[in-house]
Coordinates of C-alpha atoms in Angstrom, one line a residue:
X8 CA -121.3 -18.1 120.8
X9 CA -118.2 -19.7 119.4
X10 CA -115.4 -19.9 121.1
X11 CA -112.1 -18.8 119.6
X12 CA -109.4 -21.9 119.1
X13 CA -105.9 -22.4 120.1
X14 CA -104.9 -22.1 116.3
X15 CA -106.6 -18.7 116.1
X16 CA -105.0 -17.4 119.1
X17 CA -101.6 -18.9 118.0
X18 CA -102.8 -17.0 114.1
X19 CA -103.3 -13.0 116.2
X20 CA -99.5 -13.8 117.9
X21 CA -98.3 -14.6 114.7
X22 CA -100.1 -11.2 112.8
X23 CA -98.9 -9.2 115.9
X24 CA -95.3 -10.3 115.7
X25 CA -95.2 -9.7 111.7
X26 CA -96.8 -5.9 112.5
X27 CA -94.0 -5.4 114.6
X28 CA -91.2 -6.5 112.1
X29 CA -90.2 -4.5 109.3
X30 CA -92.5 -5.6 106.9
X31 CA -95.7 -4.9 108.7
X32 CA -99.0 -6.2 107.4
X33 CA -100.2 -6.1 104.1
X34 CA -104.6 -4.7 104.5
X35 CA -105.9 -8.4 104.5
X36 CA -103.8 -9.1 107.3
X37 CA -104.7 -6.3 109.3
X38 CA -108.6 -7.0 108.8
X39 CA -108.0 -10.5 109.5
X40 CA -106.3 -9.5 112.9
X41 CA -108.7 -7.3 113.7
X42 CA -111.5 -9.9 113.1
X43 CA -109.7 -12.4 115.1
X44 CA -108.8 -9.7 117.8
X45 CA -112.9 -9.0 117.9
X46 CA -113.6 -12.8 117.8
X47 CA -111.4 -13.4 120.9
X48 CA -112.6 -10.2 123.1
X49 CA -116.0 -11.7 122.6
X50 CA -115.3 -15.2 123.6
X51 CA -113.5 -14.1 126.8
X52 CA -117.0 -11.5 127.6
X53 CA -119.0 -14.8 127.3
X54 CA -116.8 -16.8 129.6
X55 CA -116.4 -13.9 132.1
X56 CA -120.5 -13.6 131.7
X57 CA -121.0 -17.5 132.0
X58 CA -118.6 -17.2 135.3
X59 CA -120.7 -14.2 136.8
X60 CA -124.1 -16.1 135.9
X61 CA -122.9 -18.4 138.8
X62 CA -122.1 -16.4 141.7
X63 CA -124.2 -16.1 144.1
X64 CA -123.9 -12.9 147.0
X65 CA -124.5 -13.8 150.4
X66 CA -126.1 -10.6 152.1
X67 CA -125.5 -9.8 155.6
X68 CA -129.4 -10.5 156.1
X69 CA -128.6 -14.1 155.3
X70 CA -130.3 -14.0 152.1
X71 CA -128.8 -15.1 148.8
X72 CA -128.9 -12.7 145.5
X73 CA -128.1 -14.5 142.6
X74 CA -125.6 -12.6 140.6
X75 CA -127.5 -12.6 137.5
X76 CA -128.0 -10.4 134.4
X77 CA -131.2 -8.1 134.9

């Protein structure tokens, strides 16, 4: 998975702030928001999932469940 870049965050900020104005977006700057809008929602699933991937649950038995994807 590639992660998204602080250029391409600063680029969805900068297509957000222009959809606000008056002007708006013209349609190859709406599909390149929502690209970079999908690209960025993915990246942060993958961090959250890498996090997740190392937790470990401490069970009141003792034992220790690892936090894994089944």
């Amino acid at each position: 998975m590639e992660s998204i870049t602080k250029a391409e965050i600063d680029r969805i900020n900068e297509l957000y702030h222009k959809s606000q104005s008056e002007t708006g977006l013209t349609p190859a700057e709406a599909e390149e928001r929502d690209m970079l809008r999908r690209k960025y929602i993915a990246s942060v699933r993958a961090n959250l999932r890498g996090q997740l991937d190392n937790v470990d649950i401490k069970n009141e038995d003792g034992s220790i469940t690892p936090l894994k994807k089944k």
